[in-house]
Amino acid sequence: MQVSAVRTTGIYCRADCSAQPLPHNVTQYSNPVAAEANGFRPCLRCHPERQAGSLADLDVPAPVGAALLRINDGYLDDHDEEALAAHVGYSARQLRRLFEHHVGATPTTIARSRRAHFARCLIDDTDLTFGEIARAAGFGGPRQLHRAITSVFCFTPTELRSKRRQGERPQLDGGLVLTVPYLAPFDFEAFISHQAARVIAGVEAVGVDPGGNPSYIRSFSACGHPGIAELAMPDNAASMAAGPNDAASMAAGPNGTAAVPEDAGGERNQPQLRLHLPTYDSIIDAVSRCRAMLGADEDPSPAEAALADDPLIGPLVRHAPGLRVPRSWDRFETAIRIVVNQQISLAAASTMCSRIAQRFGTPFDAPSECCVDVQVPLTHLFPGAASLADAGPSGFAGLGFTQRRIDTIVGLSKTVASGDLDLSATDTLEDTVERLCELPGIGPWTAHLIAMRVLGHDDAFPASDLGLRRAAEGLLGHPVSARELKALAESWRPYRSWAAQHLWHAAAASSPRPPDSRSH
């Protein structure tokens, strides 16, 4: 997100800020972190730090993009710049130089800003102590929090808390409630519909909150503890909390943090995330996973503009504005889900993945105060790559998998566990597909779906997908082969993933029968 920095005031603003500084006093920066690195603080009127968006969208060299993705995943919380640089094939000095040239700030500055902005949201919108906020945002303690907040915002944590709007006194009983900003438009119901057909019983579910609003709920691990995340879009978003203002703003924006942006539906008309955890330490990482799964920081406008005039996809885009390409909360879990879905239906794949979770996952007791009503309770964390790799082929006996599928699952798990396959890499689509297809049992369909859902590629397109072919057949009125669909999709580049999602969505909305086999 580009911001305007005013040299005479030391403040940077959003493009739509009502302030009108003299043009000759204004310097443009490609992102807020660059403005902060040059000594500017966020405007208290337009709150640019509260906007959704991501540094991952910057036009930067591939190594810088890979490093930015790692930083957003919290890599620098546990590693230094030297380790980050080595990961992308540079020296720390070279990487800092590239970051300063292309981003306007060093990797360490970006990581600190990410944590500081998230802490600012918790200061504004919760009554957590500064010690709890420090741990939640990944700082070592209140002193580090104080230094970072003062450096970025030019106010102490105490001063910022005193500036929050009167009456905003959040209640933390029953979980910490966080608000999810997004780049409008955003179709939350389409996300729920997508997830409902793919949930892994015992790990995740789709249900309704106390207000009758559709909700998504899942288990996850935070700092070694099992936790529950509930995600919903209430009619009055604040209804998930105890009062009209009981919501803490969650990570967003280029630094991974932001509060609630205003939109046409009202300031609080945003998805809400409720976290049930024994500790709030490092919840910034859970928030980042949620945002990635939703695609909340992705701007749908370029894809919609590119596809709007297409005779086949254009009407679908106009009929479903705000449709996102759902990504993943847990990259490895989603990759396994896709592998299991090979040549079987969505429902069957969900059943098989649930068996994996039951046998190899970590069991836990879900908290009684969960607000989402679901038919199947959450009971397990999905296992990690090391667990499935250690199980070996013999560990899957009796689960109903073919030997070939077992070999693929175990092989993928071993490759991920060993570090030979990085599921957060930023390679080109072609290199990603080629690398995945080198693994036994993984072909173009699986590789393109992993590239789309796990690695976030906008142009991945599994042309052999039965659901896509049937959706195209329904629109064209005649059978469509995988080769024909692939040729047809050439005009949808570089947003074939978005076109595919519109095809799947349209087919699901118009068909009374269950989703097609191998339709992801």
Short mmCIF file of C-alpha atoms in Angstrom, two decimals:
data_model
loop_
_atom_site.label_atom_id
_atom_site.label_comp_id
_atom_site.label_asym_id
_atom_site.label_seq_id
_atom_site.Cartn_x
_atom_site.Cartn_y
_atom_site.Cartn_z
CA MET A 1 0.00 0.00 0.00
CA GLN A 2 1.53 3.32 -1.07
CA VAL A 3 1.50 6.05 1.58
CA SER A 4 2.15 9.79 1.59
CA ALA A 5 4.63 11.12 4.15
CA VAL A 6 4.48 14.79 5.18
CA ARG A 7 7.95 16.10 6.01
CA THR A 8 6.73 19.07 8.05
CA THR A 9 4.69 16.93 10.45
CA GLY A 10 6.62 13.63 10.43
CA ILE A 11 3.39 11.73 9.69
CA TYR A 12 2.44 9.33 6.87
CA CYS A 13 -1.13 8.94 5.60
CA ARG A 14 -3.36 6.83 3.40
CA ALA A 15 -4.26 8.15 -0.04
CA ASP A 16 -7.82 8.91 1.10
CA CYS A 17 -6.84 10.85 4.25
CA SER A 18 -8.82 14.07 4.70
CA ALA A 19 -5.64 15.99 5.53
CA GLN A 20 -4.43 18.23 2.70
CA PRO A 21 -0.72 19.00 3.06
CA LEU A 22 1.12 21.14 0.53
CA PRO A 23 2.31 18.90 -2.34
CA HIS A 24 5.92 20.07 -2.06
CA ASN A 25 6.03 18.79 1.53
CA VAL A 26 4.91 15.27 0.58
CA THR A 27 7.11 12.25 -0.18
CA GLN A 28 5.60 9.05 -1.56
CA TYR A 29 6.66 5.66 -0.20
CA SER A 30 5.75 2.29 -1.67
CA ASN A 31 4.81 0.90 1.74
CA PRO A 32 4.35 2.02 5.37
CA VAL A 33 7.50 0.28 6.61
CA ALA A 34 9.66 2.38 4.31
CA ALA A 35 8.02 5.52 5.68
CA GLU A 36 8.61 4.36 9.25
CA ALA A 37 12.24 3.53 8.48
CA ASN A 38 12.67 7.16 7.41
CA GLY A 39 11.29 8.51 10.68
CA PHE A 40 7.57 8.97 9.93
CA ARG A 41 4.77 7.72 12.20
CA PRO A 42 1.20 6.68 11.21
CA CYS A 43 -1.48 9.36 11.03
CA LEU A 44 -3.89 9.29 13.99
CA ARG A 45 -6.71 10.47 11.72
CA CYS A 46 -6.69 7.99 8.82
CA HIS A 47 -4.81 5.14 10.59
CA PRO A 48 -2.86 3.75 7.59
CA GLU A 49 -1.57 0.94 9.82
CA ARG A 50 -5.14 -0.42 10.01
CA GLN A 51 -5.36 -1.25 6.31
CA ALA A 52 -5.18 -4.76 4.94
CA GLY A 53 -2.45 -5.53 2.46
CA SER A 54 0.87 -7.30 2.27
CA LEU A 55 4.49 -6.56 1.39
CA ALA A 56 4.39 -9.85 -0.52
CA ASP A 57 2.59 -7.98 -3.30
CA LEU A 58 5.55 -5.66 -3.95
CA ASP A 59 7.34 -5.98 -7.28
CA VAL A 60 10.68 -7.22 -5.95
CA PRO A 61 13.30 -9.80 -7.01
CA ALA A 62 12.46 -13.42 -6.16
CA PRO A 63 14.99 -13.72 -3.27
CA VAL A 64 13.55 -10.61 -1.63
CA GLY A 65 10.03 -11.95 -2.12
CA ALA A 66 11.04 -15.25 -0.53
CA ALA A 67 12.58 -13.43 2.42
CA LEU A 68 9.47 -11.26 2.86
CA LEU A 69 7.29 -14.36 2.95
CA ARG A 70 9.54 -15.86 5.62
CA ILE A 71 9.41 -12.67 7.68
CA ASN A 72 5.62 -12.65 7.49
CA ASP A 73 5.66 -16.23 8.80
CA GLY A 74 7.66 -15.06 11.82
CA TYR A 75 11.03 -16.46 10.72
CA LEU A 76 13.00 -13.63 12.32
CA ASP A 77 11.31 -14.25 15.65
CA ASP A 78 13.60 -17.27 16.06
CA HIS A 79 16.43 -16.57 13.58
CA ASP A 80 18.73 -13.70 12.65
CA GLU A 81 19.33 -11.92 9.35
CA GLU A 82 22.29 -14.18 8.55
CA ALA A 83 20.07 -17.28 8.67
CA LEU A 84 17.41 -15.57 6.57
CA ALA A 85 19.98 -14.49 4.00
CA ALA A 86 21.46 -17.98 3.81
CA HIS A 87 17.98 -19.38 3.25
CA VAL A 88 17.54 -17.30 0.08
CA GLY A 89 21.16 -17.67 -1.10
CA TYR A 90 22.68 -14.32 -0.13
CA SER A 91 24.98 -12.89 2.50
CA ALA A 92 23.32 -10.80 5.19
CA ARG A 93 24.96 -7.66 3.79
CA GLN A 94 23.72 -8.35 0.27
CA LEU A 95 20.20 -9.06 1.49
CA ARG A 96 20.07 -5.85 3.55
CA ARG A 97 21.23 -3.88 0.54
CA LEU A 98 18.52 -5.43 -1.66
CA PHE A 99 15.85 -4.78 0.97
CA GLU A 100 16.84 -1.15 1.40
CA HIS A 101 16.77 -0.64 -2.37
CA HIS A 102 13.52 -2.49 -3.19
CA VAL A 103 11.53 -2.23 0.05
CA GLY A 104 13.03 0.76 1.81
CA ALA A 105 13.82 -1.04 5.07
CA THR A 106 16.02 -3.86 6.35
CA PRO A 107 14.60 -7.31 7.16
CA THR A 108 15.04 -6.68 10.89
CA THR A 109 13.18 -3.36 10.64
CA ILE A 110 10.29 -5.06 8.82
CA ALA A 111 10.08 -7.84 11.42
CA ARG A 112 10.12 -5.33 14.27
CA SER A 113 7.45 -3.23 12.56
CA ARG A 114 5.28 -6.33 12.07
CA ARG A 115 5.40 -7.09 15.78
CA ALA A 116 4.96 -3.45 16.80
CA HIS A 117 1.84 -2.97 14.67
CA PHE A 118 0.26 -6.13 16.03
CA ALA A 119 1.07 -4.99 19.57
CA ARG A 120 -0.47 -1.60 18.78
CA CYS A 121 -3.74 -3.31 17.87
CA LEU A 122 -3.79 -5.22 21.15
CA ILE A 123 -3.01 -2.02 23.05
CA ASP A 124 -5.88 -0.21 21.32
CA ASP A 125 -8.52 -2.89 21.48
CA THR A 126 -7.85 -5.19 24.44
CA ASP A 127 -7.20 -4.91 28.15
CA LEU A 128 -4.28 -7.35 28.07
CA THR A 129 -1.38 -6.22 30.23
CA PHE A 130 1.69 -4.88 28.46
CA GLY A 131 3.56 -8.03 29.50
CA GLU A 132 0.90 -10.22 27.87
CA ILE A 133 0.92 -8.02 24.77
CA ALA A 134 4.71 -8.25 24.55
CA ARG A 135 4.59 -12.06 24.58
CA ALA A 136 1.65 -12.19 22.16
CA ALA A 137 3.52 -10.02 19.65
CA GLY A 138 6.81 -11.91 19.99
CA PHE A 139 8.75 -9.41 22.12
CA GLY A 140 10.97 -10.52 24.97
CA GLY A 141 9.16 -8.37 27.53
CA PRO A 142 7.58 -4.98 28.28
CA ARG A 143 10.87 -3.10 27.84
CA GLN A 144 11.32 -4.37 24.28
CA LEU A 145 7.67 -3.60 23.61
CA HIS A 146 8.14 -0.06 24.95
CA ARG A 147 11.19 0.57 22.76
CA ALA A 148 9.57 -0.78 19.60
CA ILE A 149 6.24 1.02 20.09
CA THR A 150 7.92 4.31 20.88
CA SER A 151 10.23 3.99 17.88
CA VAL A 152 7.44 3.24 15.39
CA PHE A 153 4.57 5.33 16.74
CA CYS A 154 6.40 8.07 18.70
CA PHE A 155 4.12 7.36 21.66
CA THR A 156 4.62 5.04 24.61
CA PRO A 157 2.27 2.06 25.06
CA THR A 158 0.61 3.86 27.98
CA GLU A 159 0.02 6.97 25.87
CA LEU A 160 -1.46 4.92 23.02
CA ARG A 161 -3.82 3.08 25.34
CA SER A 162 -5.03 6.40 26.73
CA LYS A 163 -5.87 7.55 23.19
CA ARG A 164 -8.22 4.68 22.35
CA ARG A 165 -11.89 5.52 22.02
CA GLN A 166 -13.85 5.79 25.22
CA GLY A 167 -15.91 2.73 26.14
CA GLU A 168 -13.77 0.20 24.31
CA ARG A 169 -13.27 -2.20 27.20
CA PRO A 170 -13.02 -5.70 25.76
CA GLN A 171 -14.07 -8.78 27.66
CA LEU A 172 -11.73 -11.77 27.30
CA ASP A 173 -14.05 -14.39 28.80
CA GLY A 174 -14.65 -17.20 26.33
CA GLY A 175 -11.68 -16.41 24.14
CA LEU A 176 -9.87 -13.42 22.69
CA VAL A 177 -11.90 -11.88 19.84
CA LEU A 178 -10.01 -10.36 16.92
CA THR A 179 -11.33 -8.52 13.90
CA VAL A 180 -10.06 -9.43 10.43
CA PRO A 181 -9.60 -6.50 8.04
CA TYR A 182 -9.64 -7.32 4.34
CA LEU A 183 -9.23 -5.68 0.96
CA ALA A 184 -12.82 -5.20 -0.21
CA PRO A 185 -14.84 -6.73 -1.70
CA PHE A 186 -14.76 -10.02 0.19
CA ASP A 187 -17.24 -12.91 -0.12
CA PHE A 188 -17.11 -14.65 3.26
CA GLU A 189 -20.05 -16.94 2.49
CA ALA A 190 -18.17 -18.31 -0.53
CA PHE A 191 -15.23 -19.10 1.74
CA ILE A 192 -17.51 -20.96 4.17
CA SER A 193 -19.10 -22.89 1.28
CA HIS A 194 -15.67 -23.88 0.00
CA GLN A 195 -14.49 -25.06 3.41
CA ALA A 196 -17.72 -26.93 4.20
CA ALA A 197 -17.06 -29.41 1.39
CA ARG A 198 -13.48 -30.03 2.50
CA VAL A 199 -13.37 -30.09 6.31
CA ILE A 200 -11.34 -32.76 8.07
CA ALA A 201 -13.60 -34.12 10.81
CA GLY A 202 -12.03 -33.80 14.25
CA VAL A 203 -9.61 -31.11 13.03
CA GLU A 204 -11.96 -28.54 11.52
CA ALA A 205 -15.67 -28.00 10.99
CA VAL A 206 -18.26 -25.61 9.66
CA GLY A 207 -21.20 -24.69 11.91
CA VAL A 208 -23.11 -21.67 13.20
CA ASP A 209 -22.36 -19.18 15.95
CA PRO A 210 -24.92 -18.17 18.62
CA GLY A 211 -26.38 -15.61 16.24
CA GLY A 212 -27.03 -18.26 13.58
CA ASN A 213 -24.21 -17.02 11.35
CA PRO A 214 -22.16 -19.57 9.36
CA SER A 215 -18.77 -20.13 10.98
CA TYR A 216 -15.55 -22.04 10.46
CA ILE A 217 -13.73 -23.61 13.43
CA ARG A 218 -10.44 -25.48 13.58
CA SER A 219 -7.74 -26.78 15.90
CA PHE A 220 -4.14 -25.63 15.75
CA SER A 221 -0.96 -25.63 17.80
CA ALA A 222 0.44 -22.45 19.35
CA CYS A 223 3.72 -22.56 21.30
CA GLY A 224 3.23 -26.30 21.79
CA HIS A 225 -0.31 -25.95 23.13
CA PRO A 226 -3.51 -27.01 21.34
CA GLY A 227 -5.88 -24.18 20.56
CA ILE A 228 -9.18 -23.49 18.83
CA ALA A 229 -9.86 -20.79 16.24
CA GLU A 230 -13.42 -19.75 15.41
CA LEU A 231 -14.06 -17.58 12.36
CA ALA A 232 -17.40 -15.98 11.50
CA MET A 233 -18.99 -12.98 9.81
CA PRO A 234 -21.83 -11.97 12.14
CA ASP A 235 -24.59 -9.68 10.90
CA ASN A 236 -23.38 -7.34 13.60
CA ALA A 237 -19.76 -8.41 13.82
CA ALA A 238 -19.42 -7.29 17.40
CA SER A 239 -22.02 -9.86 18.49
CA MET A 240 -19.26 -12.45 18.84
CA ALA A 241 -17.96 -10.42 21.76
CA ALA A 242 -19.73 -9.58 24.99
CA GLY A 243 -20.48 -5.99 23.99
CA PRO A 244 -20.68 -3.73 20.92
CA ASN A 245 -16.97 -2.91 21.06
CA ASP A 246 -15.56 -6.15 22.42
CA ALA A 247 -13.17 -6.90 19.58
CA ALA A 248 -9.43 -6.78 19.32
CA SER A 249 -8.06 -5.93 15.91
CA MET A 250 -5.86 -8.51 14.36
CA ALA A 251 -2.78 -8.66 12.16
CA ALA A 252 -3.08 -7.20 8.69
CA GLY A 253 -1.37 -4.62 6.57
CA PRO A 254 2.17 -4.65 5.26
CA ASN A 255 3.55 -5.33 8.72
CA GLY A 256 1.10 -8.10 9.53
CA THR A 257 -0.92 -5.82 11.81
CA ALA A 258 -3.92 -3.56 11.55
CA ALA A 259 -7.18 -2.79 13.20
CA VAL A 260 -10.64 -2.38 11.73
CA PRO A 261 -10.93 -0.45 8.45
CA GLU A 262 -14.15 1.30 7.64
CA ASP A 263 -16.22 0.03 4.75
CA ALA A 264 -19.63 0.58 3.27
CA GLY A 265 -21.14 -1.91 5.64
CA GLY A 266 -19.84 -0.15 8.75
CA GLU A 267 -16.61 -0.18 10.69
CA ARG A 268 -17.39 -3.43 12.48
CA ASN A 269 -18.76 -5.32 9.48
CA GLN A 270 -15.72 -7.58 9.35
CA PRO A 271 -15.00 -11.29 9.86
CA GLN A 272 -14.28 -12.10 13.48
CA LEU A 273 -11.70 -14.54 14.83
CA ARG A 274 -12.08 -15.92 18.35
CA LEU A 275 -9.03 -17.71 19.76
CA HIS A 276 -9.21 -20.17 22.67
CA LEU A 277 -5.68 -20.67 24.00
CA PRO A 278 -4.00 -21.41 27.33
CA THR A 279 -1.54 -18.60 26.52
CA TYR A 280 -1.56 -15.61 24.20
CA ASP A 281 2.16 -15.90 23.51
CA SER A 282 2.98 -15.43 19.81
CA ILE A 283 -0.65 -15.33 18.64
CA ILE A 284 0.63 -13.06 15.88
CA ASP A 285 1.59 -16.24 13.98
CA ALA A 286 -1.91 -17.73 14.32
CA VAL A 287 -3.35 -14.48 13.03
CA SER A 288 -1.04 -14.57 10.01
CA ARG A 289 -2.19 -18.11 9.21
CA CYS A 290 -5.81 -17.04 9.34
CA ARG A 291 -5.20 -14.12 7.02
CA ALA A 292 -3.33 -16.35 4.58
CA MET A 293 -6.15 -18.92 4.53
CA LEU A 294 -8.75 -16.23 3.82
CA GLY A 295 -6.62 -14.39 1.29
CA ALA A 296 -7.63 -11.26 3.23
CA ASP A 297 -4.59 -9.28 2.07
CA GLU A 298 -5.04 -10.19 -1.59
CA ASP A 299 -6.56 -7.53 -3.83
CA PRO A 300 -9.21 -9.11 -6.10
CA SER A 301 -9.39 -6.06 -8.37
CA PRO A 302 -6.57 -6.93 -10.80
CA ALA A 303 -7.91 -10.45 -11.38
CA GLU A 304 -11.49 -9.23 -11.77
CA ALA A 305 -10.41 -6.52 -14.20
CA ALA A 306 -8.37 -8.98 -16.27
CA LEU A 307 -11.21 -11.54 -16.45
CA ALA A 308 -14.20 -9.21 -16.69
CA ASP A 309 -14.36 -9.11 -20.50
CA ASP A 310 -13.84 -12.83 -21.03
CA PRO A 311 -17.01 -14.29 -22.61
CA LEU A 312 -16.91 -17.41 -20.38
CA ILE A 313 -15.47 -16.20 -17.07
CA GLY A 314 -16.58 -12.55 -17.22
CA PRO A 315 -20.24 -13.21 -16.27
CA LEU A 316 -19.11 -15.42 -13.37
CA VAL A 317 -16.82 -12.68 -12.05
CA ARG A 318 -19.58 -10.08 -12.22
CA HIS A 319 -21.98 -12.46 -10.46
CA ALA A 320 -19.55 -13.22 -7.59
CA PRO A 321 -17.61 -10.06 -6.73
CA GLY A 322 -15.17 -10.51 -3.90
CA LEU A 323 -14.62 -14.23 -4.49
CA ARG A 324 -11.15 -15.20 -3.25
CA VAL A 325 -8.91 -18.15 -3.99
CA PRO A 326 -8.84 -19.91 -0.58
CA ARG A 327 -5.29 -20.73 0.47
CA SER A 328 -4.27 -22.69 3.59
CA TRP A 329 -3.99 -22.34 7.35
CA ASP A 330 -1.43 -25.14 7.56
CA ARG A 331 0.56 -25.69 4.37
CA PHE A 332 1.51 -29.29 5.05
CA GLU A 333 -2.02 -30.26 6.07
CA THR A 334 -3.42 -28.78 2.86
CA ALA A 335 -0.78 -30.51 0.73
CA ILE A 336 -1.68 -33.88 2.28
CA ARG A 337 -5.39 -33.11 1.80
CA ILE A 338 -4.76 -32.55 -1.91
CA VAL A 339 -2.71 -35.74 -2.30
CA VAL A 340 -5.41 -37.79 -0.57
CA ASN A 341 -8.01 -36.23 -2.89
CA GLN A 342 -6.37 -37.78 -5.96
CA GLN A 343 -8.99 -39.70 -7.98
CA ILE A 344 -11.57 -39.75 -5.16
CA SER A 345 -14.40 -37.43 -4.14
CA LEU A 346 -14.10 -34.51 -1.74
CA ALA A 347 -16.19 -36.33 0.85
CA ALA A 348 -14.05 -39.47 0.63
CA ALA A 349 -10.86 -37.40 0.92
CA SER A 350 -12.21 -35.70 4.03
CA THR A 351 -12.94 -39.10 5.59
CA MET A 352 -9.46 -40.42 4.80
CA CYS A 353 -7.75 -37.30 6.15
CA SER A 354 -9.80 -37.60 9.32
CA ARG A 355 -8.45 -41.14 9.75
CA ILE A 356 -4.90 -39.79 9.43
CA ALA A 357 -5.62 -37.19 12.12
CA GLN A 358 -7.19 -39.77 14.43
CA ARG A 359 -4.24 -42.15 14.17
CA PHE A 360 -1.25 -39.79 14.02
CA GLY A 361 -2.54 -36.46 15.32
CA THR A 362 -2.38 -35.15 18.88
CA PRO A 363 -5.65 -35.61 20.81
CA PHE A 364 -6.98 -32.82 23.03
CA ASP A 365 -10.14 -31.74 24.82
CA ALA A 366 -11.84 -28.77 23.14
CA PRO A 367 -12.72 -25.92 25.54
CA SER A 368 -16.32 -25.91 26.72
CA GLU A 369 -16.72 -22.19 25.97
CA CYS A 370 -16.45 -22.60 22.18
CA CYS A 371 -19.27 -20.63 20.58
CA VAL A 372 -19.65 -22.43 17.23
CA ASP A 373 -22.20 -25.24 17.15
CA VAL A 374 -20.86 -28.15 15.07
CA GLN A 375 -22.07 -31.70 14.45
CA VAL A 376 -18.64 -33.31 14.92
CA PRO A 377 -16.50 -31.92 17.79
CA LEU A 378 -12.84 -31.07 17.39
CA THR A 379 -10.66 -33.74 18.95
CA HIS A 380 -7.21 -33.73 17.30
CA LEU A 381 -4.42 -31.59 15.89
CA PHE A 382 -3.42 -32.63 12.37
CA PRO A 383 -0.01 -34.35 12.44
CA GLY A 384 3.09 -32.66 11.11
CA ALA A 385 5.41 -33.88 8.38
CA ALA A 386 7.82 -35.53 10.82
CA SER A 387 5.04 -37.60 12.39
CA LEU A 388 3.85 -39.03 9.07
CA ALA A 389 7.41 -39.57 7.86
CA ASP A 390 8.29 -41.50 11.01
CA ALA A 391 5.13 -43.61 10.73
CA GLY A 392 6.37 -45.10 7.47
CA PRO A 393 4.21 -47.13 5.08
CA SER A 394 3.40 -49.74 7.73
CA GLY A 395 1.83 -47.09 9.96
CA PHE A 396 -1.00 -46.56 7.47
CA ALA A 397 -2.15 -50.17 7.50
CA GLY A 398 -5.88 -50.54 7.90
CA LEU A 399 -6.77 -46.95 7.02
CA GLY A 400 -8.09 -47.85 3.56
CA PHE A 401 -5.35 -46.29 1.42
CA THR A 402 -3.87 -47.95 -1.63
CA GLN A 403 -0.18 -48.76 -1.39
CA ARG A 404 0.58 -46.19 -4.07
CA ARG A 405 -1.22 -43.45 -2.12
CA ILE A 406 0.60 -44.45 1.08
CA ASP A 407 3.94 -44.21 -0.70
CA THR A 408 3.03 -40.74 -1.99
CA ILE A 409 1.96 -39.47 1.45
CA VAL A 410 5.02 -40.87 3.20
CA GLY A 411 7.33 -39.68 0.43
CA LEU A 412 5.93 -36.14 0.54
CA SER A 413 6.13 -36.12 4.34
CA LYS A 414 9.77 -37.20 4.33
CA THR A 415 10.68 -34.60 1.72
CA VAL A 416 9.03 -31.81 3.72
CA ALA A 417 10.39 -33.02 7.07
CA SER A 418 13.94 -33.17 5.72
CA GLY A 419 13.72 -29.65 4.29
CA ASP A 420 14.21 -30.84 0.70
CA LEU A 421 10.80 -29.38 -0.16
CA ASP A 422 9.95 -25.90 1.14
CA LEU A 423 6.19 -25.34 1.22
CA SER A 424 6.69 -21.62 1.71
CA ALA A 425 9.04 -21.11 -1.23
CA THR A 426 8.45 -18.37 -3.81
CA ASP A 427 9.71 -20.16 -6.90
CA THR A 428 8.05 -19.53 -10.24
CA LEU A 429 4.98 -21.58 -11.06
CA GLU A 430 6.91 -23.57 -13.64
CA ASP A 431 9.74 -24.40 -11.23
CA THR A 432 7.24 -25.26 -8.48
CA VAL A 433 5.29 -27.67 -10.67
CA GLU A 434 8.47 -29.26 -12.00
CA ARG A 435 9.85 -29.77 -8.47
CA LEU A 436 6.61 -31.29 -7.19
CA CYS A 437 6.24 -33.60 -10.18
CA GLU A 438 9.65 -35.07 -9.38
CA LEU A 439 8.11 -36.64 -6.27
CA PRO A 440 6.62 -40.15 -6.67
CA GLY A 441 2.87 -40.15 -7.13
CA ILE A 442 2.54 -36.40 -7.82
CA GLY A 443 1.45 -35.30 -11.27
CA PRO A 444 0.40 -31.97 -12.83
CA TRP A 445 -3.08 -31.95 -11.21
CA THR A 446 -1.67 -32.35 -7.69
CA ALA A 447 1.26 -30.00 -8.37
CA HIS A 448 -0.96 -27.20 -9.67
CA LEU A 449 -3.38 -27.50 -6.74
CA ILE A 450 -0.53 -27.38 -4.22
CA ALA A 451 0.89 -24.38 -6.09
CA MET A 452 -2.52 -22.70 -5.88
CA ARG A 453 -3.66 -23.52 -2.35
CA VAL A 454 -0.35 -23.89 -0.49
CA LEU A 455 2.13 -21.66 -2.31
CA GLY A 456 -0.30 -18.95 -3.36
CA HIS A 457 0.30 -18.93 -7.12
CA ASP A 458 -2.38 -16.95 -8.98
CA ASP A 459 -1.81 -18.66 -12.32
CA ALA A 460 -1.88 -22.33 -11.29
CA PHE A 461 -4.49 -24.28 -13.23
CA PRO A 462 -5.23 -28.03 -12.85
CA ALA A 463 -6.69 -28.45 -16.32
CA SER A 464 -7.49 -32.15 -15.84
CA ASP A 465 -9.72 -31.45 -12.82
CA LEU A 466 -13.08 -33.12 -13.39
CA GLY A 467 -14.97 -30.37 -11.60
CA LEU A 468 -13.43 -27.67 -13.81
CA ARG A 469 -14.17 -29.62 -16.97
CA ARG A 470 -17.80 -30.20 -15.98
CA ALA A 471 -18.21 -26.54 -15.05
CA ALA A 472 -16.86 -25.51 -18.45
CA GLU A 473 -19.09 -28.07 -20.17
CA GLY A 474 -22.12 -26.61 -18.43
CA LEU A 475 -21.27 -23.13 -19.70
CA LEU A 476 -20.25 -24.14 -23.23
CA GLY A 477 -22.90 -26.79 -23.77
CA HIS A 478 -20.55 -29.51 -25.02
CA PRO A 479 -17.92 -31.90 -23.58
CA VAL A 480 -14.54 -30.34 -22.81
CA SER A 481 -11.30 -32.33 -22.61
CA ALA A 482 -8.41 -31.41 -20.36
CA ARG A 483 -6.41 -30.33 -23.41
CA GLU A 484 -9.23 -28.09 -24.64
CA LEU A 485 -9.70 -26.56 -21.20
CA LYS A 486 -5.99 -25.86 -20.89
CA ALA A 487 -6.01 -24.11 -24.27
CA LEU A 488 -9.12 -22.15 -23.32
CA ALA A 489 -7.48 -21.02 -20.08
CA GLU A 490 -4.53 -19.42 -21.88
CA SER A 491 -6.58 -16.22 -22.24
CA TRP A 492 -7.06 -16.15 -18.44
CA ARG A 493 -3.36 -15.75 -17.67
CA PRO A 494 -1.93 -14.61 -15.29
CA TYR A 495 -5.05 -15.25 -13.15
CA ARG A 496 -6.00 -18.79 -14.08
CA SER A 497 -6.35 -19.74 -10.38
CA TRP A 498 -8.98 -17.05 -9.93
CA ALA A 499 -10.77 -18.21 -13.08
CA ALA A 500 -10.72 -21.79 -11.77
CA GLN A 501 -12.17 -20.68 -8.44
CA HIS A 502 -15.01 -18.91 -10.24
CA LEU A 503 -15.73 -22.06 -12.25
CA TRP A 504 -15.79 -24.24 -9.12
CA HIS A 505 -17.93 -21.71 -7.28
CA ALA A 506 -20.45 -21.39 -10.09
CA ALA A 507 -20.71 -25.17 -10.47
CA ALA A 508 -21.25 -25.67 -6.72
CA ALA A 509 -23.89 -22.93 -6.60
CA SER A 510 -25.88 -24.29 -9.53
CA SER A 511 -25.65 -28.04 -8.89
CA PRO A 512 -27.82 -29.80 -6.28
CA ARG A 513 -25.56 -32.86 -6.33
CA PRO A 514 -22.42 -33.23 -4.19
CA PRO A 515 -19.19 -31.68 -5.54
CA ASP A 516 -17.48 -33.65 -8.28
CA SER A 517 -14.69 -36.11 -7.69
CA ARG A 518 -11.21 -34.55 -7.70
CA SER A 519 -12.66 -31.05 -7.52
CA HIS A 520 -10.58 -29.02 -5.09
#
